[in-house]
Amino acid sequence: MRFRHPDGSVVHLAYCTNVHPAETLDGVRAQLRDHCEPIRKRLGRDRLGIGLWLAKDAARALINDPAALRSLRGELEHRGLEVVTLNGFPYEGFGAQEVKYRVYQPDWTDPERLTHTTELARLLAALLPDDVTEGTISTLPIAWRTPYADDPTAAGTARKAFTTLAQRLDALAELTGKGIRIGLEPEPGCTVETTADAIAPLTAVGHDRIGICVDTCHLATSFEDPDTALDALRAAGITVAKAQLSAALHAEHPHLPEVRAALGAFAEPRFLHQTRTLTTGGLRGTDDLDEAVSGGVLPDSTPWRSHFHVPLHAPPAPPLTSTLPVLKSVLNRLVGGPTPLTRHLEVETYTWQALPAALRPRTRTQLADGIAAELTLARDLLVDLGLKELP
């Protein structure tokens, strides 16, 4: 979906296809047929943006077969779909029964992360619509905090990888005329947990093709103030390559037994749900939700937030809620001003099938309805900010 900002530029809105796990090229094609096109039709639009997730094997297949890449581009056009952004964070196995810490491998100290991201950039340059000259890719925020923090060579290795990537992106732009930007996506528990943590490593790289991806669920989980975060990024000259529109799980009174029980229903075995609380002594947290609700680990006199991407349009029932207000505040800063701070927005609720059983979509139709409702909410927010939806 495209929108005209009051300054005349185009802002893109997509939804991320990592909600439909697929490891192979055939699986990606099935996503387009079974999910993406039906969602476009539900919205009554001739064109729908998707934030494509290409796992290692699917990406490698496209790199090795130019005809397959041309065919995929043709299929996107045939189905009324367009790609201006990729989710390059998960590498493989995102649809496994247990993902947890595996999602952070390989990290930016591993040459395979650089190779994979370079390949994604080449693919995105080939998949961009003819009238779009800039693409974006979100990526791992360097590494999970351990063992990275104990390795004195890790920071230097990662910095060299980003410098090499920036050089490759410059060469790609010169060759294709398509500029690809990479956004580190801060996430609780990682080396770069917050937007503030991103400033030093990104400044060290010092290249505008390597910036940040602001995920509004992650920002909210870490209790970052949106204005403070975005002001600091701008002051440091850090580019907001893209933003992921997502909402975290919020518990205002975690000391109450009924609140603990409600939170416990969201503790599940597939994904990691880092949980945080902001105390007078600073931010405290656990790596997963079950550690928090079991009691005794996390202070419960202040609100808790958990890294669980809840549907934007359907916050959990009381006594829980979501951090949708944080999303709205970030979106206002990003695209509500005289010029947009980013032009790529992506709805990323990948946890539909990890919701408590009673809330999970049971059919493709129900899932499509839910994603369409999320996109409708995001569209309405953009229109309210003065953007005009384009055909």
mmCIF file of C-alpha atoms in Angstrom, residues 1-3 10-20 32 36 39-40 43 45 47-53 76 80-87 124 128-129 135-136 138 242-246 312 327 331 342-350 352 370-379 382 387 389:
data_model
loop_
_atom_site.group_PDB
_atom_site.id
_atom_site.type_symbol
_atom_site.label_atom_id
_atom_site.label_comp_id
_atom_site.label_asym_id
_atom_site.label_seq_id
_atom_site.Cartn_x
_atom_site.Cartn_y
_atom_site.Cartn_z
ATOM 1 C CA MET A 1 0.000 0.000 0.000
ATOM 2 C CA ARG A 2 1.325 3.389 -0.950
ATOM 3 C CA PHE A 3 0.598 6.773 0.601
ATOM 4 C CA VAL A 10 5.681 8.210 -1.105
ATOM 5 C CA VAL A 11 5.425 6.170 2.098
ATOM 6 C CA HIS A 12 5.072 2.397 1.746
ATOM 7 C CA LEU A 13 3.061 0.147 4.076
ATOM 8 C CA ALA A 14 3.502 -3.627 3.976
ATOM 9 C CA TYR A 15 2.938 -6.643 6.156
ATOM 10 C CA CYS A 16 5.705 -9.106 6.939
ATOM 11 C CA THR A 17 5.408 -12.623 5.528
ATOM 12 C CA ASN A 18 7.369 -14.251 8.371
ATOM 13 C CA VAL A 19 3.918 -14.965 9.799
ATOM 14 C CA HIS A 20 3.662 -17.623 7.070
ATOM 15 C CA LEU A 32 1.888 -15.482 -2.273
ATOM 16 C CA CYS A 36 -0.800 -12.517 0.313
ATOM 17 C CA ILE A 39 -5.351 -10.445 1.834
ATOM 18 C CA ARG A 40 -4.948 -7.921 -0.984
ATOM 19 C CA LEU A 43 -8.627 -5.012 1.311
ATOM 20 C CA ARG A 45 -6.693 -2.951 -3.368
ATOM 21 C CA ARG A 47 -1.630 -3.451 -5.043
ATOM 22 C CA LEU A 48 -0.402 -4.712 -1.662
ATOM 23 C CA GLY A 49 3.044 -4.317 -0.188
ATOM 24 C CA ILE A 50 4.616 -7.322 1.491
ATOM 25 C CA GLY A 51 7.711 -7.376 3.662
ATOM 26 C CA LEU A 52 9.118 -10.563 2.252
ATOM 27 C CA TRP A 53 10.986 -13.028 4.462
ATOM 28 C CA LEU A 76 4.524 -10.763 -7.594
ATOM 29 C CA GLY A 80 -0.771 -7.474 -7.353
ATOM 30 C CA LEU A 81 2.027 -7.617 -4.788
ATOM 31 C CA GLU A 82 5.114 -5.454 -4.432
ATOM 32 C CA VAL A 83 8.261 -5.728 -2.348
ATOM 33 C CA VAL A 84 10.257 -2.740 -1.152
ATOM 34 C CA THR A 85 11.503 -4.258 2.106
ATOM 35 C CA LEU A 86 12.760 -7.604 3.354
ATOM 36 C CA ASN A 87 12.904 -9.053 6.844
ATOM 37 C CA LEU A 124 15.778 -6.955 -3.255
ATOM 38 C CA LEU A 128 11.942 -3.623 -6.430
ATOM 39 C CA PRO A 129 9.172 -2.186 -8.609
ATOM 40 C CA GLY A 135 14.775 -0.797 -0.665
ATOM 41 C CA THR A 136 15.348 -1.698 2.974
ATOM 42 C CA SER A 138 15.910 -5.247 8.701
ATOM 43 C CA LYS A 242 12.348 1.250 8.236
ATOM 44 C CA ALA A 243 9.871 0.823 11.067
ATOM 45 C CA GLN A 244 8.000 -2.291 12.100
ATOM 46 C CA LEU A 245 4.537 -1.567 13.429
ATOM 47 C CA SER A 246 3.903 -3.975 16.281
ATOM 48 C CA LEU A 312 -2.699 -4.457 16.399
ATOM 49 C CA LEU A 327 3.019 2.562 18.221
ATOM 50 C CA LEU A 331 4.202 6.663 13.960
ATOM 51 C CA THR A 342 11.300 6.812 7.175
ATOM 52 C CA ARG A 343 9.307 5.787 4.114
ATOM 53 C CA HIS A 344 9.045 2.054 4.794
ATOM 54 C CA LEU A 345 6.519 0.763 7.332
ATOM 55 C CA GLU A 346 5.866 -2.912 7.973
ATOM 56 C CA VAL A 347 3.183 -4.548 10.127
ATOM 57 C CA GLU A 348 4.959 -7.478 11.794
ATOM 58 C CA THR A 349 2.695 -9.672 13.883
ATOM 59 C CA TYR A 350 4.332 -13.071 13.406
ATOM 60 C CA TRP A 352 -0.718 -15.338 15.428
ATOM 61 C CA GLY A 370 -6.899 -10.654 11.002
ATOM 62 C CA ILE A 371 -3.979 -9.408 8.933
ATOM 63 C CA ALA A 372 -6.321 -7.350 6.760
ATOM 64 C CA ALA A 373 -7.759 -5.793 9.913
ATOM 65 C CA GLU A 374 -4.269 -4.894 11.127
ATOM 66 C CA LEU A 375 -3.436 -3.259 7.814
ATOM 67 C CA THR A 376 -6.726 -1.367 7.870
ATOM 68 C CA LEU A 377 -5.891 0.009 11.314
ATOM 69 C CA ALA A 378 -2.423 1.057 10.135
ATOM 70 C CA ARG A 379 -3.912 2.658 7.027
ATOM 71 C CA LEU A 382 -1.657 7.115 8.368
ATOM 72 C CA LEU A 387 -1.206 10.972 4.332
ATOM 73 C CA GLU A 389 -3.683 6.545 0.152
#
